[in-house]
mmCIF file of C-alpha atoms in Angstrom:
data_model
loop_
_atom_site.group_PDB
_atom_site.id
_atom_site.type_symbol
_atom_site.label_atom_id
_atom_site.label_comp_id
_atom_site.label_asym_id
_atom_site.label_seq_id
_atom_site.Cartn_x
_atom_site.Cartn_y
_atom_site.Cartn_z
ATOM 1 C CA MET A 8 -8.945 14.174 6.433
ATOM 2 C CA THR A 9 -7.747 11.278 5.074
ATOM 3 C CA LYS A 10 -4.888 10.759 3.590
ATOM 4 C CA PHE A 11 -3.661 8.609 1.164
ATOM 5 C CA ILE A 12 -0.089 7.107 -0.310
ATOM 6 C CA LEU A 13 0.416 4.427 -2.992
ATOM 7 C CA HIS A 14 3.682 3.899 -3.326
ATOM 8 C CA GLY A 15 5.565 2.443 -6.852
ATOM 9 C CA GLY A 16 6.482 -0.545 -4.987
ATOM 10 C CA ARG A 17 10.797 -1.760 -3.772
ATOM 11 C CA THR A 18 10.712 0.427 -0.478
ATOM 12 C CA LYS A 19 13.745 -1.844 0.123
ATOM 13 C CA LEU A 20 15.699 0.394 -1.604
ATOM 14 C CA LYS A 21 17.556 3.331 0.662
ATOM 15 C CA ASN A 22 17.112 6.437 -1.570
ATOM 16 C CA GLU A 23 15.849 10.001 -0.997
ATOM 17 C CA ASN A 24 12.210 8.840 -2.210
ATOM 18 C CA ASN A 25 11.285 5.972 0.383
ATOM 19 C CA LYS A 26 13.210 8.547 2.890
ATOM 20 C CA ASN A 27 10.625 10.446 2.137
ATOM 21 C CA PHE A 28 7.961 8.210 1.474
ATOM 22 C CA PHE A 29 8.349 7.135 4.578
ATOM 23 C CA LYS A 30 8.740 10.479 6.788
ATOM 24 C CA GLU A 31 5.096 11.218 4.565
ATOM 25 C CA CYS A 32 3.786 8.041 5.740
ATOM 26 C CA VAL A 33 4.179 9.145 9.812
ATOM 27 C CA LYS A 34 3.359 13.348 9.008
ATOM 28 C CA GLY A 35 0.971 14.894 11.547
ATOM 29 C CA PHE A 36 0.873 12.165 14.307
ATOM 30 C CA VAL A 37 1.925 11.702 17.670
ATOM 31 C CA GLU A 38 4.359 9.441 19.353
ATOM 32 C CA PRO A 39 4.016 6.751 19.746
ATOM 33 C CA VAL A 40 3.236 6.277 16.225
ATOM 34 C CA ARG A 41 0.904 2.856 15.546
ATOM 35 C CA ILE A 42 1.259 1.169 12.247
ATOM 36 C CA LEU A 43 -0.580 -1.178 11.333
ATOM 37 C CA LEU A 44 0.951 -3.548 9.332
ATOM 38 C CA ILE A 45 -1.121 -5.660 6.942
ATOM 39 C CA CYS A 46 1.224 -8.180 5.760
ATOM 40 C CA TYR A 47 -1.918 -10.431 3.208
ATOM 41 C CA SER A 48 0.498 -10.312 0.425
ATOM 42 C CA THR A 49 3.075 -12.682 1.246
ATOM 43 C CA ARG A 50 2.117 -16.169 0.964
ATOM 44 C CA ASN A 51 3.310 -17.368 4.079
ATOM 45 C CA ILE A 52 2.483 -15.885 7.331
ATOM 46 C CA LYS A 53 5.308 -17.326 9.493
ATOM 47 C CA ASP A 54 7.580 -14.691 7.025
ATOM 48 C CA TRP A 55 5.276 -11.908 8.540
ATOM 49 C CA GLU A 56 7.230 -11.545 11.727
ATOM 50 C CA SER A 57 10.039 -11.426 9.474
ATOM 51 C CA LYS A 58 8.647 -8.613 7.403
ATOM 52 C CA LYS A 59 7.710 -6.506 11.070
ATOM 53 C CA GLN A 60 10.945 -6.782 11.147
ATOM 54 C CA LYS A 61 12.612 -5.391 7.978
ATOM 55 C CA ASP A 62 9.877 -2.439 7.655
ATOM 56 C CA ALA A 63 10.933 -1.286 11.250
ATOM 57 C CA LYS A 64 14.139 -1.392 10.172
ATOM 58 C CA LYS A 65 13.063 1.253 7.197
ATOM 59 C CA PHE A 66 11.124 3.547 8.850
ATOM 60 C CA VAL A 67 14.109 3.023 11.604
ATOM 61 C CA TRP A 68 16.842 3.912 9.071
ATOM 62 C CA ALA A 69 14.153 7.318 7.418
ATOM 63 C CA LEU A 70 13.547 8.089 11.166
ATOM 64 C CA PRO A 71 15.714 7.628 13.730
ATOM 65 C CA ASP A 72 13.896 9.397 16.405
ATOM 66 C CA LYS A 73 11.016 8.746 15.568
ATOM 67 C CA LYS A 74 8.883 6.061 18.817
ATOM 68 C CA ILE A 75 6.693 4.252 15.754
ATOM 69 C CA GLU A 76 4.814 1.185 17.661
ATOM 70 C CA PHE A 77 3.922 -2.098 14.645
ATOM 71 C CA THR A 78 1.380 -4.615 14.134
ATOM 72 C CA ILE A 79 1.000 -7.270 12.404
ATOM 73 C CA ALA A 80 -2.494 -7.691 10.656
ATOM 74 C CA GLU A 81 -4.528 -10.113 11.767
ATOM 75 C CA LEU A 82 -6.162 -12.734 9.048
ATOM 76 C CA ASP A 83 -9.317 -12.870 11.702
ATOM 77 C CA ARG A 84 -11.539 -10.426 10.324
ATOM 78 C CA LYS A 85 -13.249 -9.339 13.301
ATOM 79 C CA LYS A 86 -10.127 -8.776 15.318
ATOM 80 C CA LEU A 87 -8.891 -6.906 12.125
ATOM 81 C CA ILE A 88 -11.456 -4.564 11.848
ATOM 82 C CA GLU A 89 -10.892 -3.625 16.021
ATOM 83 C CA GLN A 90 -7.237 -3.155 15.002
ATOM 84 C CA ILE A 91 -7.787 -0.780 12.628
ATOM 85 C CA GLN A 92 -10.027 1.080 14.444
ATOM 86 C CA GLN A 93 -6.586 1.391 16.697
ATOM 87 C CA THR A 94 -3.951 2.712 14.538
ATOM 88 C CA ASN A 95 -2.609 5.708 12.858
ATOM 89 C CA ILE A 96 -1.477 3.784 9.914
ATOM 90 C CA VAL A 97 -2.425 1.280 7.563
ATOM 91 C CA PHE A 98 0.049 0.042 5.849
ATOM 92 C CA LEU A 99 -0.765 -2.722 2.778
ATOM 93 C CA ARG A 100 2.494 -4.443 2.340
ATOM 94 C CA GLY A 101 3.874 -5.293 -1.642
ATOM 95 C CA GLY A 102 3.477 -9.022 -2.417
ATOM 96 C CA GLU A 103 1.662 -11.203 -4.458
ATOM 97 C CA THR A 104 -1.557 -9.350 -5.269
ATOM 98 C CA GLU A 105 -4.289 -11.896 -4.900
ATOM 99 C CA PHE A 106 -3.001 -13.416 -1.620
ATOM 100 C CA LEU A 107 -4.405 -9.662 -0.831
ATOM 101 C CA PHE A 108 -7.049 -9.686 -2.475
ATOM 102 C CA ASP A 109 -8.636 -13.014 -1.401
ATOM 103 C CA ARG A 110 -7.258 -12.062 2.054
ATOM 104 C CA LEU A 111 -8.960 -8.358 1.939
ATOM 105 C CA GLU A 112 -12.268 -9.627 -0.143
ATOM 106 C CA GLY A 113 -15.056 -8.476 2.387
ATOM 107 C CA LEU A 114 -13.550 -4.816 3.714
ATOM 108 C CA GLU A 115 -14.523 -2.480 0.548
ATOM 109 C CA LYS A 116 -17.596 -2.967 2.985
ATOM 110 C CA GLU A 117 -16.148 -1.261 5.596
ATOM 111 C CA LYS A 118 -14.667 1.269 3.430
ATOM 112 C CA LYS A 119 -15.549 3.961 6.555
ATOM 113 C CA LEU A 120 -13.152 2.114 8.818
ATOM 114 C CA PHE A 121 -9.838 4.632 6.624
ATOM 115 C CA ALA A 122 -11.556 7.755 7.840
ATOM 116 C CA SER A 123 -9.605 10.643 8.814
ATOM 117 C CA LYS A 124 -6.219 7.441 8.986
ATOM 118 C CA THR A 125 -3.540 7.149 7.025
ATOM 119 C CA VAL A 126 -3.696 4.404 4.746
ATOM 120 C CA VAL A 127 -0.523 3.345 2.752
ATOM 121 C CA GLY A 128 -0.033 1.562 0.246
ATOM 122 C CA SER A 129 3.596 -0.373 -1.666
ATOM 123 C CA SER A 130 2.529 -1.785 -4.865
ATOM 124 C CA ALA A 131 0.266 -4.746 -4.230
ATOM 125 C CA GLY A 132 -1.422 -2.526 -1.361
ATOM 126 C CA ALA A 133 -1.814 0.938 -4.041
ATOM 127 C CA TYR A 134 -2.939 -1.720 -6.400
ATOM 128 C CA TRP A 135 -5.849 -2.485 -3.501
ATOM 129 C CA LEU A 136 -6.746 1.188 -2.726
ATOM 130 C CA SER A 137 -7.099 2.147 -6.507
ATOM 131 C CA ASN A 138 -10.211 1.821 -9.198
ATOM 132 C CA TYR A 139 -7.506 0.027 -11.394
ATOM 133 C CA TYR A 140 -4.796 -0.808 -11.835
ATOM 134 C CA TYR A 141 -2.578 -3.007 -14.172
ATOM 135 C CA THR A 142 -0.620 -6.487 -12.973
ATOM 136 C CA ARG A 143 2.706 -7.032 -14.554
ATOM 137 C CA SER A 144 2.633 -10.342 -13.498
ATOM 138 C CA PHE A 145 -0.587 -11.269 -15.316
ATOM 139 C CA ASP A 146 -0.158 -9.070 -17.745
ATOM 140 C CA LYS A 147 -3.913 -7.961 -17.233
ATOM 141 C CA PHE A 148 -6.397 -4.930 -15.838
ATOM 142 C CA LEU A 149 -8.069 -5.385 -13.131
ATOM 143 C CA ALA A 150 -9.687 -3.395 -10.651
ATOM 144 C CA GLY A 151 -8.844 -2.576 -6.810
ATOM 145 C CA LEU A 152 -11.484 -1.399 -3.973
ATOM 146 C CA GLY A 153 -11.981 2.256 -5.330
ATOM 147 C CA LEU A 154 -10.266 4.133 -2.367
ATOM 148 C CA VAL A 155 -8.488 6.701 -4.383
ATOM 149 C CA ASN A 156 -9.967 7.748 -7.511
ATOM 150 C CA ALA A 157 -6.801 6.553 -9.710
ATOM 151 C CA LYS A 158 -5.607 4.287 -12.097
ATOM 152 C CA VAL A 159 -2.043 2.521 -11.165
ATOM 153 C CA ILE A 160 0.685 1.435 -12.763
ATOM 154 C CA CYS A 161 3.586 0.535 -9.736
ATOM 155 C CA HIS A 162 7.158 -0.908 -11.027
ATOM 156 C CA TYR A 163 6.434 1.184 -14.046
ATOM 157 C CA GLU A 164 9.655 1.563 -16.531
ATOM 158 C CA ASP A 165 9.210 3.208 -20.424
ATOM 159 C CA LYS A 166 8.163 -0.138 -21.484
ATOM 160 C CA TYR A 167 5.298 -0.343 -19.795
ATOM 161 C CA GLU A 168 3.738 2.839 -22.041
ATOM 162 C CA LYS A 169 1.259 1.222 -24.362
ATOM 163 C CA LYS A 170 -0.075 -0.281 -21.483
ATOM 164 C CA ALA A 171 -0.384 3.186 -19.320
ATOM 165 C CA GLU A 172 -2.469 4.301 -22.763
ATOM 166 C CA GLN A 173 -4.399 1.109 -23.174
ATOM 167 C CA ILE A 174 -5.935 2.126 -19.276
ATOM 168 C CA LYS A 175 -6.999 5.167 -20.187
ATOM 169 C CA ASN A 176 -9.840 3.539 -21.535
ATOM 170 C CA ILE A 177 -10.283 1.120 -18.524
ATOM 171 C CA GLY A 178 -13.789 2.009 -16.376
ATOM 172 C CA GLY A 179 -13.875 5.225 -18.230
ATOM 173 C CA SER A 180 -11.135 7.824 -18.980
ATOM 174 C CA ASP A 181 -12.036 10.269 -16.430
ATOM 175 C CA LEU A 182 -9.675 9.481 -13.778
ATOM 176 C CA PRO A 183 -5.837 9.935 -13.752
ATOM 177 C CA VAL A 184 -3.560 7.687 -14.340
ATOM 178 C CA TYR A 185 -0.106 7.665 -12.045
ATOM 179 C CA LYS A 186 2.846 5.613 -13.344
ATOM 180 C CA LEU A 187 4.860 5.092 -10.230
ATOM 181 C CA ARG A 188 8.643 3.830 -10.832
ATOM 182 C CA ASP A 189 9.916 1.954 -8.170
ATOM 183 C CA SER A 190 10.111 4.535 -5.094
ATOM 184 C CA GLU A 191 7.591 6.561 -6.264
ATOM 185 C CA PHE A 192 4.896 7.729 -4.245
ATOM 186 C CA ILE A 193 1.928 9.943 -4.480
ATOM 187 C CA VAL A 194 -0.216 11.461 -1.830
ATOM 188 C CA PHE A 195 -4.122 11.803 -1.935
ATOM 189 C CA GLU A 196 -6.061 13.712 1.206
ATOM 190 C CA TYR A 197 -9.858 13.447 0.755
#
């Protein structure tokens, strides 16, 4: 079974939702849990190591006794595929959506790589995993990879309700719309 977790963003908030989110990410895995951090949504590659350190601190905050190993995803496609094959959890961080999509271009042909893994997407990562999403940054509705049958609005606030109504008609009305506020998440198992 493959588990997908879509997170509304702002994993840095220290609240009960995020604590439960980090626990859900590692649920069911034998230690040490191996997490592959895909930092592609961070523009400057030099900042990836600091993102890894910050993410590690978040997991320690939520799971102080859990042994977790973090690896930063390589940009080289062949190495990335090997890394995905060797990990338990693929964690697509939030950040600048266009960088994530550009750097992952072509990976949609490798959907089978994610079988039997937990695949986590926060904000930009959730957009990449969903069928369709609304981005506040560009005020647009765009298509994601479609690994999760959903339409998503991350960082949702009540003022985006009109956008939530509009996205219902994008790409057909049969897909559910998830309005994820900061630190909210939803789990899918296929």
